[in-house]
Every structure is written in C-alpha cells, then in structure tokens.
CSV table of C-alpha atoms in Angstrom, one decimal:
chain,number,residue,atom,x,y,z
V,1,MET,CA,10.7,5.3,12.5
V,2,ASN,CA,7.9,7.6,12.9
V,3,HIS,CA,6.0,6.2,10.0
V,4,ARG,CA,2.4,5.7,10.2
V,5,THR,CA,0.7,4.2,7.3
V,6,ALA,CA,-0.9,1.5,5.1
V,7,CYS,CA,0.6,1.7,1.6
V,8,PHE,CA,-1.0,1.3,5.8
V,9,CYS,CA,-0.8,2.0,2.6
V,10,SER,CA,0.9,1.4,5.8
V,11,VAL,CA,0.0,4.5,5.8
V,12,LEU,CA,-1.9,6.1,8.2
V,13,LEU,CA,-1.0,7.8,11.0
V,14,ALA,CA,-3.7,9.2,12.9
V,15,LEU,CA,-5.5,9.6,16.1
V,16,LEU,CA,-7.6,6.5,16.5
V,17,LEU,CA,-11.1,7.3,17.5
V,18,ALA,CA,-13.1,4.8,19.4
V,19,GLN,CA,-16.1,5.2,21.7
V,20,GLY,CA,-15.6,9.0,21.6
V,21,VAL,CA,-12.0,8.7,23.0
V,22,ALA,CA,-9.0,9.6,20.9
V,23,TYR,CA,-6.3,7.0,21.1
V,24,GLY,CA,-3.0,8.6,20.2
V,25,MET,CA,-0.9,5.7,19.0
V,26,PRO,CA,2.8,5.5,18.0
V,27,GLY,CA,3.5,6.2,14.4
V,28,MET,CA,0.3,8.1,14.0
V,29,SER,CA,-0.5,11.8,14.0
V,30,MET,CA,-3.7,13.1,12.4
V,31,THR,CA,-6.2,15.6,13.5
V,32,GLY,CA,-9.9,14.8,13.4
V,33,GLY,CA,-13.0,16.2,12.0
V,34,ALA,CA,-12.7,17.5,8.5
V,35,GLY,CA,-13.7,15.8,5.3
V,36,THR,CA,-17.2,14.3,5.6
V,37,GLU,CA,-17.9,13.7,1.9
V,38,PRO,CA,-16.1,11.3,-0.4
V,39,PRO,CA,-14.4,12.3,-3.6
V,40,PRO,CA,-17.2,13.7,-5.9
V,41,THR,CA,-16.5,11.5,-8.9
V,42,SER,CA,-16.0,8.3,-6.9
V,43,HIS,CA,-18.3,5.4,-6.5
V,44,PRO,CA,-18.7,2.7,-3.8
V,45,MET,CA,-17.1,-0.6,-4.6
V,46,GLY,CA,-20.2,-2.4,-3.4
V,47,GLY,CA,-20.7,-6.1,-2.8
V,48,GLY,CA,-18.6,-8.0,-0.3
V,49,LEU,CA,-16.0,-5.2,-0.1
V,50,GLU,CA,-18.4,-3.0,1.9
V,51,SER,CA,-18.8,-3.3,5.7
V,52,PRO,CA,-18.8,-1.1,8.8
V,53,GLY,CA,-15.3,-0.1,10.0
V,54,SER,CA,-12.3,0.0,7.7
V,55,ASN,CA,-12.0,-1.4,4.2
V,56,PHE,CA,-9.2,-0.2,2.0
V,57,GLU,CA,-5.8,-1.0,0.3
V,58,ILE,CA,-7.4,-3.0,-2.5
V,59,THR,CA,-5.2,-4.9,-4.9
V,60,TYR,CA,-6.0,-7.4,-7.6
V,61,SER,CA,-5.0,-10.6,-9.2
V,62,THR,CA,-3.8,-10.2,-12.8
V,63,ASP,CA,-7.1,-11.4,-14.2
V,64,GLY,CA,-9.0,-9.0,-11.9
V,65,LYS,CA,-11.2,-11.8,-10.5
V,66,SER,CA,-9.6,-11.8,-7.0
V,67,ALA,CA,-9.0,-8.9,-4.6
V,68,LEU,CA,-6.9,-8.6,-1.5
V,69,PHE,CA,-7.8,-5.8,0.9
V,70,THR,CA,-7.3,-4.6,4.5
V,71,SER,CA,-10.4,-4.8,6.8
V,72,THR,CA,-11.4,-4.5,10.4
V,73,ARG,CA,-14.8,-6.3,9.8
V,74,PRO,CA,-16.1,-8.9,12.2
V,75,GLY,CA,-14.0,-12.0,11.9
V,76,SER,CA,-10.7,-10.1,12.1
V,77,ILE,CA,-8.4,-11.3,14.9
V,78,GLU,CA,-8.6,-9.2,18.0
V,79,SER,CA,-5.5,-7.1,18.4
V,80,GLY,CA,-6.1,-5.5,21.8
V,81,THR,CA,-6.5,-2.1,20.1
V,82,PRO,CA,-9.6,-0.3,18.8
V,83,TYR,CA,-8.8,-1.5,15.3
V,84,ASN,CA,-8.2,-5.1,14.1
V,85,PHE,CA,-6.4,-4.9,10.8
V,86,ASP,CA,-6.3,-8.1,8.8
V,87,VAL,CA,-6.0,-9.2,5.1
V,88,TRP,CA,-9.2,-10.5,3.5
V,89,MET,CA,-9.8,-11.9,0.0
V,90,SER,CA,-12.9,-11.6,-2.2
V,91,GLN,CA,-13.8,-13.1,-5.6
V,92,ASN,CA,-15.6,-11.2,-8.4
V,93,VAL,CA,-18.5,-13.1,-9.9
V,94,ASP,CA,-20.4,-11.6,-12.8
V,95,GLY,CA,-19.1,-8.1,-11.8
V,96,VAL,CA,-20.0,-8.3,-8.1
V,97,TRP,CA,-17.5,-8.7,-5.3
V,98,GLN,CA,-18.5,-11.7,-3.1
V,99,PRO,CA,-18.4,-11.9,0.7
V,100,PRO,CA,-14.7,-12.2,1.5
V,101,VAL,CA,-12.8,-14.7,3.6
V,102,PRO,CA,-10.0,-13.7,6.1
V,103,LEU,CA,-6.5,-15.0,5.4
V,104,GLY,CA,-6.3,-16.5,8.9
V,105,PRO,CA,-6.5,-19.7,10.9
V,106,GLY,CA,-8.6,-22.4,9.5
V,107,ILE,CA,-8.4,-21.3,5.9
V,108,ASP,CA,-7.9,-24.0,3.3
V,109,PRO,CA,-4.3,-23.7,2.2
V,110,ALA,CA,-5.4,-24.4,-1.4
V,111,LEU,CA,-7.5,-21.2,-1.2
V,112,GLY,CA,-5.2,-18.8,0.6
V,113,PRO,CA,-2.5,-18.5,3.2
V,114,ASN,CA,-2.9,-18.2,7.0
V,115,ILE,CA,-1.2,-14.9,7.6
V,116,ASN,CA,-3.5,-13.0,10.0
V,117,THR,CA,-2.4,-12.8,13.6
V,118,PRO,CA,-3.1,-10.5,16.7
V,119,ALA,CA,-0.6,-8.2,15.1
V,120,TRP,CA,-1.7,-5.9,12.2
V,121,GLU,CA,-1.5,-7.3,8.7
V,122,LEU,CA,-1.8,-4.7,5.9
V,123,GLU,CA,-0.9,-3.8,2.3
V,124,ALA,CA,-1.1,-7.2,0.6
V,125,SER,CA,-0.7,-7.8,-3.1
V,126,PHE,CA,-0.6,-10.9,-5.3
V,127,SER,CA,2.4,-11.4,-7.6
V,128,ASP,CA,1.7,-11.3,-11.3
V,129,ASP,CA,1.6,-15.1,-11.5
V,130,GLY,CA,-0.6,-15.4,-8.4
V,131,ASN,CA,1.9,-17.6,-6.6
V,132,LEU,CA,3.1,-15.1,-4.1
V,133,ILE,CA,1.5,-12.6,-1.7
V,134,TYR,CA,3.5,-9.7,-0.4
V,135,PHE,CA,2.3,-8.0,2.7
V,136,THR,CA,3.3,-5.9,5.8
V,137,ARG,CA,3.0,-6.9,9.4
V,138,TYR,CA,3.0,-4.3,12.3
V,139,GLU,CA,2.9,-4.4,16.0
V,140,ALA,CA,-0.8,-3.8,16.8
V,141,GLY,CA,-1.3,-0.1,17.5
V,142,ASN,CA,2.1,1.1,16.1
V,143,LEU,CA,2.4,1.8,12.4
V,144,SER,CA,6.1,2.6,12.8
V,145,THR,CA,7.0,-1.0,13.3
V,146,GLY,CA,6.3,-2.6,10.0
V,147,ASP,CA,8.2,-5.4,8.3
V,148,LEU,CA,7.7,-6.8,4.8
V,149,TYR,CA,6.7,-10.4,4.5
V,150,VAL,CA,6.1,-12.8,1.6
V,151,VAL,CA,4.2,-16.1,1.4
V,152,GLU,CA,4.5,-18.5,-1.4
V,153,LYS,CA,2.1,-21.0,-3.0
V,154,ARG,CA,3.9,-24.3,-3.9
V,155,ASP,CA,2.4,-27.5,-5.3
V,156,GLY,CA,-1.1,-26.0,-5.0
V,157,ALA,CA,-0.8,-25.1,-1.3
V,158,TRP,CA,0.1,-21.8,0.5
V,159,GLN,CA,3.1,-22.1,2.7
V,160,THR,CA,4.2,-20.3,5.9
V,161,ALA,CA,4.9,-16.6,5.6
V,162,ARG,CA,8.6,-15.4,5.7
V,163,ASN,CA,10.2,-12.1,6.7
V,164,TRP,CA,11.9,-10.5,3.6
V,165,ASN,CA,15.2,-10.6,5.4
V,166,GLU,CA,15.0,-14.4,5.5
V,167,VAL,CA,14.5,-14.8,1.8
V,168,PRO,CA,17.7,-14.7,-0.3
V,169,GLU,CA,16.0,-13.4,-3.4
V,170,LEU,CA,14.7,-10.3,-1.7
V,171,PRO,CA,16.6,-7.3,-0.5
V,172,PRO,CA,16.9,-7.2,3.3
V,173,LEU,CA,14.9,-4.0,3.8
V,174,ASN,CA,13.5,-4.7,7.2
V,175,THR,CA,15.2,-2.9,10.1
V,176,ARG,CA,14.9,-3.0,13.9
V,177,THR,CA,13.4,0.5,14.0
V,178,GLY,CA,11.6,0.8,10.8
V,179,GLU,CA,8.5,0.5,8.8
V,180,GLU,CA,9.3,-0.6,5.3
V,181,HIS,CA,5.8,-0.7,4.1
V,182,CYS,CA,4.2,-1.5,0.7
V,183,PRO,CA,6.8,-1.4,-2.0
V,184,ILE,CA,6.4,-0.9,-5.7
V,185,ILE,CA,8.4,-3.7,-7.3
V,186,ALA,CA,9.2,-2.1,-10.7
V,187,SER,CA,11.2,-5.1,-11.9
V,188,ASP,CA,13.4,-8.0,-10.6
V,189,SER,CA,16.2,-5.4,-10.2
V,190,LEU,CA,14.4,-2.2,-9.0
V,191,ILE,CA,12.1,-1.7,-5.9
V,192,TYR,CA,10.7,1.5,-4.6
V,193,PHE,CA,9.7,1.3,-0.9
V,194,ASN,CA,8.7,3.5,2.1
V,195,TYR,CA,11.3,3.9,4.8
V,196,GLN,CA,11.4,5.5,8.2
V,197,GLN,CA,14.6,5.8,10.2
V,198,PRO,CA,15.2,8.2,13.1
V,199,GLY,CA,18.0,10.5,12.1
V,200,VAL,CA,17.9,9.3,8.5
V,201,THR,CA,14.4,10.1,7.1
V,202,GLN,CA,12.2,13.1,7.9
V,203,ASP,CA,9.1,11.1,8.5
V,204,SER,CA,8.0,8.4,6.0
V,205,ASP,CA,10.2,8.8,2.9
V,206,ILE,CA,10.3,7.0,-0.4
V,207,TRP,CA,13.5,5.2,-1.2
V,208,LYS,CA,14.7,2.8,-3.9
V,209,VAL,CA,16.9,-0.3,-4.0
V,210,GLU,CA,18.6,-1.7,-7.1
V,211,LYS,CA,20.2,-5.0,-8.0
V,212,LYS,CA,23.5,-4.8,-9.9
V,213,ASP,CA,25.5,-7.8,-11.0
V,214,GLY,CA,23.1,-10.0,-9.1
V,215,ILE,CA,23.5,-8.2,-5.8
V,216,TRP,CA,21.1,-5.9,-4.1
V,217,GLN,CA,22.8,-2.5,-3.4
V,218,LYS,CA,22.4,-0.1,-0.6
V,219,PRO,CA,19.0,1.7,-0.6
V,220,GLN,CA,18.9,5.3,-1.7
V,221,SER,CA,16.5,8.1,-1.0
V,222,LEU,CA,14.6,9.6,-3.9
V,223,GLY,CA,15.6,13.0,-2.7
V,224,PRO,CA,14.3,16.2,-1.0
V,225,ARG,CA,11.9,17.2,-3.8
V,226,ILE,CA,9.7,14.1,-3.6
V,227,ASN,CA,10.3,13.5,0.2
V,228,SER,CA,8.9,16.3,2.3
V,229,PRO,CA,9.1,16.8,6.1
V,230,TYR,CA,5.7,15.1,6.2
V,231,ARG,CA,4.5,11.6,5.4
V,232,ASP,CA,5.2,10.5,1.8
V,233,HIS,CA,4.6,7.0,0.7
V,234,LEU,CA,3.4,4.9,-2.3
V,235,HIS,CA,1.2,1.9,-3.0
V,236,TRP,CA,1.6,-1.2,-5.2
V,237,THR,CA,0.6,-0.1,-8.8
V,238,GLY,CA,1.4,3.6,-8.5
V,239,LEU,CA,4.3,3.6,-11.0
V,240,SER,CA,3.9,4.2,-14.7
V,241,ARG,CA,5.0,1.6,-17.2
V,242,ASP,CA,7.8,3.7,-18.5
V,243,GLY,CA,9.0,4.3,-14.9
V,244,LYS,CA,9.0,8.1,-15.2
V,245,SER,CA,5.9,9.0,-13.1
V,246,MET,CA,4.7,7.9,-9.7
V,247,ILE,CA,1.6,8.2,-7.6
V,248,VAL,CA,2.4,9.4,-4.1
V,249,THR,CA,0.2,9.5,-1.0
V,250,SER,CA,1.2,12.4,1.2
V,251,ASN,CA,-0.2,14.5,4.0
V,252,ARG,CA,2.1,17.5,3.2
V,253,PRO,CA,0.1,20.7,3.8
V,254,ASP,CA,1.5,22.7,0.9
V,255,LEU,CA,1.5,22.6,-2.9
V,256,GLY,CA,-2.2,22.5,-3.2
V,257,SER,CA,-3.1,20.0,-0.4
V,258,ARG,CA,-6.9,19.5,0.1
V,259,GLY,CA,-6.3,18.4,3.7
V,260,GLY,CA,-5.4,15.1,5.4
V,261,HIS,CA,-3.7,12.5,3.1
V,262,ASP,CA,-4.1,13.3,-0.6
V,263,GLU,CA,-3.1,11.5,-3.8
V,264,TRP,CA,-0.3,13.2,-5.8
V,265,ILE,CA,1.7,12.5,-8.9
V,266,ALA,CA,5.5,13.0,-9.3
V,267,TYR,CA,7.5,13.1,-12.5
V,268,GLN,CA,11.2,12.5,-13.4
V,269,ASN,CA,13.0,15.3,-15.2
V,270,LEU,CA,15.2,14.6,-18.3
V,271,LYS,CA,18.1,13.7,-15.9
V,272,GLY,CA,15.9,11.0,-14.2
V,273,GLU,CA,15.6,13.1,-11.0
V,274,TRP,CA,12.2,13.0,-9.2
V,275,GLN,CA,10.4,16.4,-8.9
V,276,GLU,CA,8.0,17.8,-6.4
V,277,PRO,CA,4.6,16.0,-6.6
V,278,LEU,CA,1.5,17.7,-8.1
V,279,ASN,CA,-1.8,17.3,-6.3
V,280,LEU,CA,-4.3,15.2,-8.3
V,281,GLY,CA,-7.1,17.6,-7.6
V,282,ASP,CA,-10.6,17.7,-6.4
V,283,SER,CA,-11.9,14.8,-8.4
V,284,ILE,CA,-10.0,12.4,-6.1
V,285,ASN,CA,-8.8,14.4,-3.1
V,286,THR,CA,-10.9,15.8,-0.2
V,287,ALA,CA,-10.4,17.4,3.2
V,288,GLY,CA,-10.6,13.8,4.6
V,289,GLU,CA,-8.2,10.9,4.3
V,290,ASP,CA,-7.7,9.7,0.7
V,291,MET,CA,-5.5,6.7,1.1
V,292,CYS,CA,-3.7,3.9,-0.7
V,293,TRP,CA,-5.3,4.1,-4.1
V,294,THR,CA,-4.3,1.5,-6.7
V,295,PHE,CA,-5.3,0.7,-10.3
V,296,THR,CA,-7.3,-2.2,-11.6
V,297,PRO,CA,-5.4,-4.6,-13.8
V,298,ASP,CA,-6.7,-3.0,-17.0
V,299,GLY,CA,-5.4,0.4,-15.7
V,300,GLN,CA,-8.7,2.1,-16.2
V,301,GLN,CA,-10.0,2.4,-12.7
V,302,PHE,CA,-8.4,4.0,-9.6
V,303,THR,CA,-9.5,2.3,-6.4
V,304,GLY,CA,-8.8,3.0,-2.8
V,305,GLY,CA,-10.0,4.1,0.6
V,306,TRP,CA,-11.7,7.3,1.8
V,307,GLY,CA,-12.6,8.4,5.3
V,308,PRO,CA,-13.1,11.4,7.5
V,309,GLN,CA,-9.9,13.1,8.6
V,310,GLY,CA,-8.6,11.6,11.8
V,311,SER,CA,-10.3,8.2,11.4
V,312,PHE,CA,-9.3,4.8,10.1
V,313,ASP,CA,-12.9,4.1,9.1
V,314,PHE,CA,-12.2,3.9,5.3
V,315,SER,CA,-14.8,3.0,2.8
V,316,PRO,CA,-13.7,1.4,-0.5
V,317,ARG,CA,-14.3,3.6,-3.6
V,318,TRP,CA,-13.4,3.7,-7.3
V,319,VAL,CA,-13.1,6.4,-9.9
V,320,SER,CA,-12.4,6.3,-13.6
V,321,LYS,CA,-8.8,7.5,-14.2
V,322,HIS,CA,-10.3,9.6,-17.1
V,323,ASP,CA,-12.1,11.7,-14.5
V,324,ILE,CA,-8.7,12.7,-13.0
V,325,PRO,CA,-7.0,15.1,-15.5
V,326,LEU,CA,-3.5,14.2,-14.5
V,327,LEU,CA,-4.1,10.5,-14.8
V,328,LYS,CA,-5.7,10.4,-18.2
V,329,GLN,CA,-2.4,9.4,-19.9
V,330,PHE,CA,-1.0,7.5,-16.9
V,331,GLU,CA,-0.4,3.8,-17.8
V,332,PRO,CA,0.3,1.9,-14.6
V,333,VAL,CA,2.4,-1.2,-14.0
V,334,GLY,CA,0.4,-4.3,-13.1
V,335,PRO,CA,0.7,-6.6,-10.1
V,336,PRO,CA,4.3,-7.0,-8.9
V,337,PRO,CA,6.5,-9.7,-10.4
V,338,ASN,CA,7.2,-12.9,-8.5
V,339,LEU,CA,10.8,-12.4,-7.3
V,340,LEU,CA,11.1,-16.0,-6.1
V,341,LEU,CA,10.2,-17.4,-9.6
V,342,ALA,CA,13.8,-18.1,-10.8
V,343,SER,CA,14.8,-19.9,-7.6
V,344,ARG,CA,11.6,-21.9,-7.5
V,345,ALA,CA,12.2,-23.0,-11.1
V,346,ARG,CA,15.6,-24.2,-10.1
C-alpha cells in the first residue's frame, strides 16, 4: 500500500525533516514549507499534551478524563528513524491535562498496557467501556505497513496486545501489504477503515466491512466520489450518530483544498451513496497539515494536530465545532464500542 498516515491518523505521509535533511520515507509524500500559522479559531490544548516534536491523534475516554495521543517526546522508544512515534496517556485534573505516561515497558498493568516498541504505535482509542484500546502499529519509517491491534483489560490488568487477525470477534482486515489504519467502529456490525492495496486502491482509500448473520463480510470501497486519487482517510469519532455524514482527512488538491492535508465532510445521498467531500473551510484548514481531528466526548470540541506542511511536528489544538459552519449541526459518535464484550461476558 502506499498509504501514509496517522488516522497516522496513520496518516501522514510526508517528507520527514530532520537536521535540515529531508528523509523521503516509504508511504510518505509531502512537500515542505507552506502553512506556518495554525487554524485561526483554534487554541493550544495546553498542559501535559504540549511538548516539542509531534503531539497529535488525541482521543478520549467516555468521561473525558483520560486522553490517548501519539507523541515523539523524550521517553518515546528509539525507532532508528528521525521520529519515535509512541502512544501516551494523560489525565485531566480540574480542567488541566497532566504530564503523560508512555504506554511502554515498566508501566503498571493496572494503569495502562505495555504496547510501545521500537516500531511506530499510533492512532489509539479507548473503547466506550474503557476496557479495550485499539491502535495501529507500523514498521518504523514506513506508514504503508500498518496493522490494527487491540489490547484488553481483564480482572483489572491490561493484557498483551493482539493483532486483529488473531481475534475471532474482529474482522481480519490486516494484509501483508497494507495499512489498515484507524477505523471508525460504527457498531458491532459496521466498521469503516482505511485501506491501501497496490492495484486495488488509488492511494489511501476508505472502505467498510459489515457483519451479516454473525459473519464479517468481504470489505467494500466507499466508491470513487469519496475516494480520490490522493490520500483519503478518517479518524475515530468522525462519523455522525445517524451514520449519514463523515469527517475525512484528505490531501486532495481540488474542491477547495487549502493545501497539505485538510479536514472535509462527506454526506450520503438519499440512496445511501457517499458523495464528494466538502472542505470544512478556513476556520480549521490551513496551507499546512491539519491532521486527525476528533471530537471530545460531549461532541462540542474538535481536537487534533496542526503543523507546517512537510513536517511531522504537530502541535495539539482545539476548536469549538460551532466555529466551523459545516460542523454546527454535526453530532458525532462517541468512543468505539468494545467488540470483545460479548465473548468476555461468556
């Protein structure tokens, strides 16, 4: 796949810049330079979420008191590349995000799972009951190699992470060539995900997989209107509650692009077909990289990463959804459901 993300967002794709040298890495293709100012209506997240380097892909527990995010701050495991992407967790105390802890070796299993490795770990999210964390793992330096993982909390302790393909309750989305990064789990029978397959997808495309009669079906593309020849992907809470509109991160250069990756919104028509996305506009998008934005649990704030075009140095920002005209009526889904809940109960 020639994906390159984070949904990073898996998202990202870019020329890595380090010590004045451009590191062109597999699964990345961004030009550098433009976009030196953050979105005009946005604000810094502050507290422990701020640090030099990259901090983005923020998701929240259902009560909003815990946050998972991707960071390259000191304490991340060395990956042998200019960027060391790991998952960190912060707690909110009296409205202030506290200094985070890495989800890596030495962590108390009652507090969080040990999932960080010399590979790249990104795009983590709690399940709605707080007993699962979904995340994506990539070969360091290549955002076209992602696999989806899940780690479960049982009897008060976090267990060992498992590849989705090894978990019977989850659809086997991971491929030998692909990057199946950062899904939106709409329900226990519908998942939207990002897919990249040479000869099948154009770049990073958005697909869906459905469960019928208790069996996960063959994944299907959302079609040529929502999937452009460029990178199109989504992030955890970017689906409306009624399932008829979706937030898309895309670096398509047409249809009102501000440059780099922008945030867009797509709608279904009366037949349930997804249409071409609309750019969310200047209140959120810049000539830089506007990446992997998600909603707080109350659905009122839109939070994500912003950075200059061609860099992974993202700062965490928030903006009121009411400052973005196309989001004023958007009611997002919350944290993803725990798809292992039924079997765990048994």
